[in-house]
Amino acid sequence: MEPLTLIAGPCVIEDESTVNDTCAYLKEITEKLNINLIFKASFDKANRSSINSYRGPGLNKGLNILEKIKNKYKVKTLTDIHESYQADLTTEVVDVIQIPAFLSRQTDLLVSATKAVIKKDKIINIKKGQFLAPWDMEQVLNKIKESGLSTNSKKIWLTERGNSFGYNTLVVDFRSLVELKKFKCPVIFDATHSVQQPGGQGSCSGGQREFVAPLGRAAIAVGVDGIFMEVHPDPENAKSDGPNMVPLNRVDKILNDFLVIRNSLGNSLAVSTL
């Protein structure tokens, strides 16, 4: 059985100190537990609720910080892009380029990201839109395959992050994870954005981080290839998505619980190789 993949880090790059401290902690824990760590942080949160919200350091400074993290801690990195021109620049630095859920059907963005991934032999992670059924991702995958990247390459990852359910909340249908696995791509469960409450606090989003661990355990039992989990040393004072991020001091316990479930089920999970 392949090691569990963990995509983790703060929602946005706030400063070098926070990013360094978070990555150092995550690397220590994941090495101890034999978990494949991919460190994530965004250089720009272009879809914040309010125009006055902190967005990040920007493309150039953000990629520079991620490159330092990658070299210092010898970890793989992930960040998201919002515009087509960012694809080539981003794949120069990170190992996984991510398409945000709101942009999961943006054809030009998908094509540019795919071409950049092929050119640099990187990975593309597509978050399923909150407005999409799991089988709707077939059309998203068709755009990527038409751009030259095969699902057999294991270079295309699909991430479930919940679906819109009424106003200002999300719900997770775990059948979606099973449906997504039918595409023969590695499937990731985003445990923190699944408990987000979009726009729930008016000028910013709310969240229910107390449900991150139980939803993550359920996804592990279904048989996901990896967990996406945003973490922060001090979520209450984070500049983005604080209410649904996990405090660093809880990460060790949560990951240990994930592994207990995963190891107990063993090969019956039929986990794909990432």
mmCIF file of C-alpha atoms in Angstrom:
data_model
loop_
_atom_site.group_PDB
_atom_site.id
_atom_site.type_symbol
_atom_site.label_atom_id
_atom_site.label_comp_id
_atom_site.label_asym_id
_atom_site.label_seq_id
_atom_site.Cartn_x
_atom_site.Cartn_y
_atom_site.Cartn_z
ATOM 1 C CA MET A 1 0.000 0.000 0.000
ATOM 2 C CA GLU A 2 1.332 3.395 -1.016
ATOM 3 C CA PRO A 3 1.869 6.078 1.663
ATOM 4 C CA LEU A 4 -1.006 8.466 2.248
ATOM 5 C CA THR A 5 -0.554 11.824 0.529
ATOM 6 C CA LEU A 6 -1.194 14.948 2.590
ATOM 7 C CA ILE A 7 -1.605 18.324 0.922
ATOM 8 C CA ALA A 8 -1.295 20.790 3.777
ATOM 9 C CA GLY A 9 -0.303 24.329 4.622
ATOM 10 C CA PRO A 10 -1.893 27.720 5.283
ATOM 11 C CA CYS A 11 -4.651 29.059 3.052
ATOM 12 C CA VAL A 12 -2.556 31.994 1.872
ATOM 13 C CA ILE A 13 1.071 33.072 2.180
ATOM 14 C CA GLU A 14 0.937 35.621 4.991
ATOM 15 C CA ASP A 15 4.660 36.006 5.638
ATOM 16 C CA GLU A 16 7.816 33.898 5.372
ATOM 17 C CA SER A 17 7.931 33.167 9.089
ATOM 18 C CA THR A 18 4.464 31.589 9.251
ATOM 19 C CA VAL A 19 5.097 29.546 6.111
ATOM 20 C CA ASN A 20 8.474 28.328 7.396
ATOM 21 C CA ASP A 21 7.179 27.384 10.836
ATOM 22 C CA THR A 22 4.203 25.534 9.353
ATOM 23 C CA CYS A 23 6.255 23.581 6.838
ATOM 24 C CA ALA A 24 8.907 22.630 9.399
ATOM 25 C CA TYR A 25 6.228 21.232 11.715
ATOM 26 C CA LEU A 26 4.439 19.349 8.955
ATOM 27 C CA LYS A 27 7.645 17.843 7.613
ATOM 28 C CA GLU A 28 8.613 16.512 11.041
ATOM 29 C CA ILE A 29 5.212 14.904 11.604
ATOM 30 C CA THR A 30 4.825 13.414 8.132
ATOM 31 C CA GLU A 31 8.318 11.926 8.113
ATOM 32 C CA LYS A 32 7.567 10.260 11.437
ATOM 33 C CA LEU A 33 4.304 8.835 10.095
ATOM 34 C CA ASN A 34 5.584 7.958 6.596
ATOM 35 C CA ILE A 35 3.122 10.308 4.913
ATOM 36 C CA ASN A 36 3.848 11.901 1.546
ATOM 37 C CA LEU A 37 3.748 15.669 2.227
ATOM 38 C CA ILE A 38 2.920 18.260 -0.399
ATOM 39 C CA PHE A 39 3.140 21.730 1.109
ATOM 40 C CA LYS A 40 0.497 24.172 -0.128
ATOM 41 C CA ALA A 41 -0.057 27.903 0.138
ATOM 42 C CA SER A 42 -1.632 30.442 -2.206
ATOM 43 C CA PHE A 43 0.173 33.490 -3.568
ATOM 44 C CA ASP A 44 -3.169 35.137 -4.366
ATOM 45 C CA LYS A 45 -6.699 34.475 -3.129
ATOM 46 C CA ALA A 46 -8.521 36.077 -6.025
ATOM 47 C CA ASN A 47 -12.007 35.042 -4.899
ATOM 48 C CA ARG A 48 -12.188 36.563 -1.412
ATOM 49 C CA SER A 49 -15.640 37.639 -0.209
ATOM 50 C CA SER A 50 -14.662 41.278 0.230
ATOM 51 C CA ILE A 51 -12.530 43.510 -1.968
ATOM 52 C CA ASN A 52 -10.830 44.681 1.226
ATOM 53 C CA SER A 53 -9.731 41.176 2.290
ATOM 54 C CA TYR A 54 -6.060 40.186 2.251
ATOM 55 C CA ARG A 55 -5.232 38.353 -0.985
ATOM 56 C CA GLY A 56 -1.583 37.396 -0.586
ATOM 57 C CA PRO A 57 1.864 38.617 -1.648
ATOM 58 C CA GLY A 58 1.243 38.218 -5.371
ATOM 59 C CA LEU A 59 2.654 35.921 -8.039
ATOM 60 C CA ASN A 60 6.354 36.762 -8.097
ATOM 61 C CA LYS A 61 6.930 37.195 -4.365
ATOM 62 C CA GLY A 62 4.719 34.219 -3.562
ATOM 63 C CA LEU A 63 6.540 31.879 -5.948
ATOM 64 C CA ASN A 64 9.857 33.097 -4.561
ATOM 65 C CA ILE A 65 8.767 32.132 -1.039
ATOM 66 C CA LEU A 66 7.501 28.729 -2.190
ATOM 67 C CA GLU A 67 10.788 28.065 -3.979
ATOM 68 C CA LYS A 68 12.698 28.818 -0.774
ATOM 69 C CA ILE A 69 10.439 26.439 1.166
ATOM 70 C CA LYS A 70 10.884 23.719 -1.437
ATOM 71 C CA ASN A 71 14.664 23.979 -1.365
ATOM 72 C CA LYS A 72 15.023 24.376 2.399
ATOM 73 C CA TYR A 73 12.759 21.519 3.479
ATOM 74 C CA LYS A 74 13.068 19.281 0.406
ATOM 75 C CA VAL A 75 9.296 19.028 0.023
ATOM 76 C CA LYS A 76 6.971 19.072 -2.959
ATOM 77 C CA THR A 77 4.791 22.161 -3.247
ATOM 78 C CA LEU A 78 1.346 23.117 -4.560
ATOM 79 C CA THR A 79 -0.343 26.411 -5.312
ATOM 80 C CA ASP A 80 -3.398 27.500 -7.266
ATOM 81 C CA ILE A 81 -3.702 29.727 -10.305
ATOM 82 C CA HIS A 82 -6.560 31.919 -11.479
ATOM 83 C CA GLU A 83 -5.443 33.153 -14.880
ATOM 84 C CA SER A 84 -3.974 31.379 -17.901
ATOM 85 C CA TYR A 85 -0.735 33.364 -18.020
ATOM 86 C CA GLN A 86 0.164 32.143 -14.517
ATOM 87 C CA ALA A 87 0.448 28.485 -15.568
ATOM 88 C CA ASP A 88 3.923 28.536 -17.131
ATOM 89 C CA LEU A 89 5.411 30.709 -14.380
ATOM 90 C CA THR A 90 3.927 28.585 -11.611
ATOM 91 C CA THR A 91 5.089 25.226 -12.978
ATOM 92 C CA GLU A 92 8.641 26.580 -13.009
ATOM 93 C CA VAL A 93 8.494 26.368 -9.204
ATOM 94 C CA VAL A 94 5.775 24.091 -7.825
ATOM 95 C CA ASP A 95 5.192 20.368 -8.323
ATOM 96 C CA VAL A 96 1.391 20.530 -8.414
ATOM 97 C CA ILE A 97 -0.631 23.269 -10.071
ATOM 98 C CA GLN A 98 -4.169 23.582 -8.712
ATOM 99 C CA ILE A 99 -7.349 24.751 -10.431
ATOM 100 C CA PRO A 100 -9.744 26.338 -7.896
ATOM 101 C CA ALA A 101 -13.259 24.910 -7.623
ATOM 102 C CA PHE A 102 -14.944 28.067 -8.907
ATOM 103 C CA LEU A 103 -12.779 27.868 -12.052
ATOM 104 C CA SER A 104 -12.968 24.126 -12.672
ATOM 105 C CA ARG A 105 -14.785 24.545 -16.002
ATOM 106 C CA GLN A 106 -12.734 27.469 -17.339
ATOM 107 C CA THR A 107 -11.527 26.013 -20.636
ATOM 108 C CA ASP A 108 -8.647 28.399 -21.334
ATOM 109 C CA LEU A 109 -7.321 28.004 -17.798
ATOM 110 C CA LEU A 110 -7.497 24.204 -17.986
ATOM 111 C CA VAL A 111 -5.786 24.099 -21.383
ATOM 112 C CA SER A 112 -2.982 26.462 -20.314
ATOM 113 C CA ALA A 113 -2.432 24.558 -17.077
ATOM 114 C CA THR A 114 -2.364 21.212 -18.877
ATOM 115 C CA LYS A 115 0.169 22.385 -21.445
ATOM 116 C CA ALA A 116 2.389 23.804 -18.696
ATOM 117 C CA VAL A 117 2.143 20.553 -16.708
ATOM 118 C CA ILE A 118 3.110 18.479 -19.748
ATOM 119 C CA LYS A 119 6.029 20.773 -20.561
ATOM 120 C CA LYS A 120 7.480 20.600 -17.044
ATOM 121 C CA ASP A 121 6.344 17.058 -16.136
ATOM 122 C CA LYS A 122 4.277 18.300 -13.205
ATOM 123 C CA ILE A 123 0.798 17.457 -11.840
ATOM 124 C CA ILE A 124 -2.550 19.231 -12.187
ATOM 125 C CA ASN A 125 -5.050 19.051 -9.323
ATOM 126 C CA ILE A 126 -8.585 20.094 -10.195
ATOM 127 C CA LYS A 127 -11.019 20.898 -7.422
ATOM 128 C CA LYS A 128 -14.540 19.842 -8.330
ATOM 129 C CA GLY A 129 -16.800 22.884 -8.414
ATOM 130 C CA GLN A 130 -19.275 23.265 -5.566
ATOM 131 C CA PHE A 131 -21.931 23.430 -8.282
ATOM 132 C CA LEU A 132 -20.970 20.201 -10.075
ATOM 133 C CA ALA A 133 -22.014 16.585 -9.742
ATOM 134 C CA PRO A 134 -19.067 14.170 -9.690
ATOM 135 C CA TRP A 135 -19.906 12.813 -13.156
ATOM 136 C CA ASP A 136 -19.779 16.371 -14.523
ATOM 137 C CA MET A 137 -16.013 16.139 -14.113
ATOM 138 C CA GLU A 138 -15.932 13.934 -17.204
ATOM 139 C CA GLN A 139 -16.245 17.033 -19.372
ATOM 140 C CA VAL A 140 -13.479 18.731 -17.401
ATOM 141 C CA LEU A 141 -11.261 15.710 -17.955
ATOM 142 C CA ASN A 142 -12.106 15.708 -21.657
ATOM 143 C CA LYS A 143 -10.701 19.237 -21.937
ATOM 144 C CA ILE A 144 -7.490 18.094 -20.304
ATOM 145 C CA LYS A 145 -7.216 14.930 -22.370
ATOM 146 C CA GLU A 146 -7.811 16.907 -25.571
ATOM 147 C CA SER A 147 -4.914 19.120 -24.465
ATOM 148 C CA GLY A 148 -2.607 16.103 -24.407
ATOM 149 C CA LEU A 149 -2.629 14.670 -20.882
ATOM 150 C CA SER A 150 -3.957 11.160 -20.265
ATOM 151 C CA THR A 151 -5.745 10.029 -17.130
ATOM 152 C CA ASN A 152 -3.446 6.986 -17.174
ATOM 153 C CA SER A 153 -0.495 9.280 -16.484
ATOM 154 C CA LYS A 154 -1.539 9.794 -12.833
ATOM 155 C CA LYS A 155 -0.704 13.449 -13.471
ATOM 156 C CA ILE A 156 -4.358 14.476 -13.111
ATOM 157 C CA TRP A 157 -5.777 14.614 -9.601
ATOM 158 C CA LEU A 158 -9.407 15.279 -8.695
ATOM 159 C CA THR A 159 -10.357 16.916 -5.398
ATOM 160 C CA GLU A 160 -13.749 16.782 -3.714
ATOM 161 C CA ARG A 161 -14.513 19.851 -1.575
ATOM 162 C CA GLY A 162 -18.239 19.589 -0.957
ATOM 163 C CA ASN A 163 -21.298 20.970 -2.712
ATOM 164 C CA SER A 164 -23.334 24.115 -2.138
ATOM 165 C CA PHE A 165 -26.273 23.332 0.117
ATOM 166 C CA GLY A 166 -28.691 26.199 0.534
ATOM 167 C CA TYR A 167 -27.114 29.482 1.542
ATOM 168 C CA ASN A 168 -23.638 29.884 3.088
ATOM 169 C CA THR A 169 -22.926 26.220 3.671
ATOM 170 C CA LEU A 170 -21.621 23.060 2.023
ATOM 171 C CA VAL A 171 -22.413 19.381 2.349
ATOM 172 C CA VAL A 172 -20.299 16.349 1.439
ATOM 173 C CA ASP A 173 -21.858 13.400 -0.351
ATOM 174 C CA PHE A 174 -19.315 10.614 0.111
ATOM 175 C CA ARG A 175 -20.725 8.804 -2.891
ATOM 176 C CA SER A 176 -18.917 11.478 -4.875
ATOM 177 C CA LEU A 177 -15.536 10.028 -3.866
ATOM 178 C CA VAL A 178 -16.546 6.641 -5.262
ATOM 179 C CA GLU A 179 -17.840 8.242 -8.460
ATOM 180 C CA LEU A 180 -14.658 10.263 -8.938
ATOM 181 C CA LYS A 181 -12.511 7.147 -8.558
ATOM 182 C CA LYS A 182 -14.236 5.718 -11.639
ATOM 183 C CA PHE A 183 -12.212 8.163 -13.741
ATOM 184 C CA LYS A 184 -9.038 6.252 -12.733
ATOM 185 C CA CYS A 185 -7.411 9.434 -11.426
ATOM 186 C CA PRO A 186 -6.034 9.862 -7.905
ATOM 187 C CA VAL A 187 -8.787 11.318 -5.714
ATOM 188 C CA ILE A 188 -8.177 13.832 -2.935
ATOM 189 C CA PHE A 189 -10.586 14.883 -0.200
ATOM 190 C CA ASP A 190 -10.431 18.517 0.885
ATOM 191 C CA ALA A 191 -11.365 18.204 4.546
ATOM 192 C CA THR A 192 -11.148 21.896 5.420
ATOM 193 C CA HIS A 193 -12.954 23.595 2.531
ATOM 194 C CA SER A 194 -15.697 21.000 2.910
ATOM 195 C CA VAL A 195 -16.578 22.603 6.264
ATOM 196 C CA GLN A 196 -16.311 26.152 4.992
ATOM 197 C CA GLN A 197 -19.340 28.430 5.177
ATOM 198 C CA PRO A 198 -18.876 30.624 2.083
ATOM 199 C CA GLY A 199 -19.646 34.253 2.835
ATOM 200 C CA GLY A 200 -21.084 33.099 6.143
ATOM 201 C CA GLN A 201 -19.724 36.063 8.077
ATOM 202 C CA GLY A 202 -20.824 38.700 5.616
ATOM 203 C CA SER A 203 -17.517 40.144 4.449
ATOM 204 C CA CYS A 204 -15.699 36.822 4.872
ATOM 205 C CA SER A 205 -16.368 33.097 5.044
ATOM 206 C CA GLY A 206 -17.086 31.154 8.190
ATOM 207 C CA GLY A 207 -16.336 27.519 8.935
ATOM 208 C CA GLN A 208 -16.767 24.577 11.294
ATOM 209 C CA ARG A 209 -13.320 23.143 11.859
ATOM 210 C CA GLU A 210 -14.680 20.736 14.487
ATOM 211 C CA PHE A 211 -15.951 18.604 11.597
ATOM 212 C CA VAL A 212 -12.637 18.389 9.710
ATOM 213 C CA ALA A 213 -11.430 15.287 11.559
ATOM 214 C CA PRO A 214 -14.641 13.200 11.329
ATOM 215 C CA LEU A 215 -15.148 14.003 7.639
ATOM 216 C CA GLY A 216 -11.499 13.230 6.956
ATOM 217 C CA ARG A 217 -11.810 9.879 8.728
ATOM 218 C CA ALA A 218 -14.856 9.039 6.625
ATOM 219 C CA ALA A 219 -12.989 9.893 3.418
ATOM 220 C CA ILE A 220 -10.063 7.707 4.463
ATOM 221 C CA ALA A 221 -12.498 4.830 5.028
ATOM 222 C CA VAL A 222 -13.942 5.328 1.531
ATOM 223 C CA GLY A 223 -10.448 5.007 0.097
ATOM 224 C CA VAL A 224 -9.154 8.383 -1.049
ATOM 225 C CA ASP A 225 -5.578 8.699 -2.262
ATOM 226 C CA GLY A 226 -4.893 11.847 -0.294
ATOM 227 C CA ILE A 227 -6.199 14.448 2.123
ATOM 228 C CA PHE A 228 -6.130 18.203 1.554
ATOM 229 C CA MET A 229 -6.097 20.062 4.866
ATOM 230 C CA GLU A 230 -5.308 23.692 5.461
ATOM 231 C CA VAL A 231 -3.474 24.299 8.723
ATOM 232 C CA HIS A 232 -2.201 27.328 10.615
ATOM 233 C CA PRO A 233 -0.291 28.001 13.865
ATOM 234 C CA ASP A 234 -3.013 30.438 14.971
ATOM 235 C CA PRO A 235 -6.198 30.054 12.896
ATOM 236 C CA GLU A 236 -8.141 32.597 14.954
ATOM 237 C CA ASN A 237 -5.812 35.304 13.676
ATOM 238 C CA ALA A 238 -5.228 33.953 10.169
ATOM 239 C CA LYS A 239 -5.709 36.356 7.275
ATOM 240 C CA SER A 240 -7.851 33.936 5.248
ATOM 241 C CA ASP A 241 -10.122 30.962 6.014
ATOM 242 C CA GLY A 242 -9.269 30.878 9.712
ATOM 243 C CA PRO A 243 -12.595 29.335 10.835
ATOM 244 C CA ASN A 244 -12.072 26.159 8.815
ATOM 245 C CA MET A 245 -8.300 25.746 9.170
ATOM 246 C CA VAL A 246 -6.861 23.213 11.613
ATOM 247 C CA PRO A 247 -4.524 24.397 14.390
ATOM 248 C CA LEU A 248 -1.047 22.930 13.960
ATOM 249 C CA ASN A 249 -1.109 21.384 17.428
ATOM 250 C CA ARG A 250 -4.031 19.146 16.377
ATOM 251 C CA VAL A 251 -2.510 17.848 13.153
ATOM 252 C CA ASP A 252 -0.499 14.995 14.696
ATOM 253 C CA LYS A 253 -3.547 13.423 16.391
ATOM 254 C CA ILE A 254 -5.739 13.796 13.297
ATOM 255 C CA LEU A 255 -3.166 12.173 11.014
ATOM 256 C CA ASN A 256 -2.605 9.299 13.431
ATOM 257 C CA ASP A 257 -6.345 8.629 13.450
ATOM 258 C CA PHE A 258 -6.372 8.647 9.645
ATOM 259 C CA LEU A 259 -3.619 6.055 9.540
ATOM 260 C CA VAL A 260 -5.308 3.778 12.065
ATOM 261 C CA ILE A 261 -8.365 3.592 9.809
ATOM 262 C CA ARG A 262 -6.357 3.281 6.611
ATOM 263 C CA ASN A 263 -4.083 0.563 7.942
ATOM 264 C CA SER A 264 -6.988 -1.407 9.387
ATOM 265 C CA LEU A 265 -8.641 -1.569 5.959
ATOM 266 C CA GLY A 266 -5.402 -2.318 4.127
ATOM 267 C CA ASN A 267 -5.558 -3.347 0.487
ATOM 268 C CA SER A 268 -9.339 -3.392 0.474
ATOM 269 C CA LEU A 269 -9.158 0.364 -0.141
ATOM 270 C CA ALA A 270 -7.582 -0.245 -3.553
ATOM 271 C CA VAL A 271 -5.700 3.035 -3.245
ATOM 272 C CA SER A 272 -4.223 4.359 -6.488
ATOM 273 C CA THR A 273 -0.553 5.258 -6.753
ATOM 274 C CA LEU A 274 0.070 9.004 -6.589
#
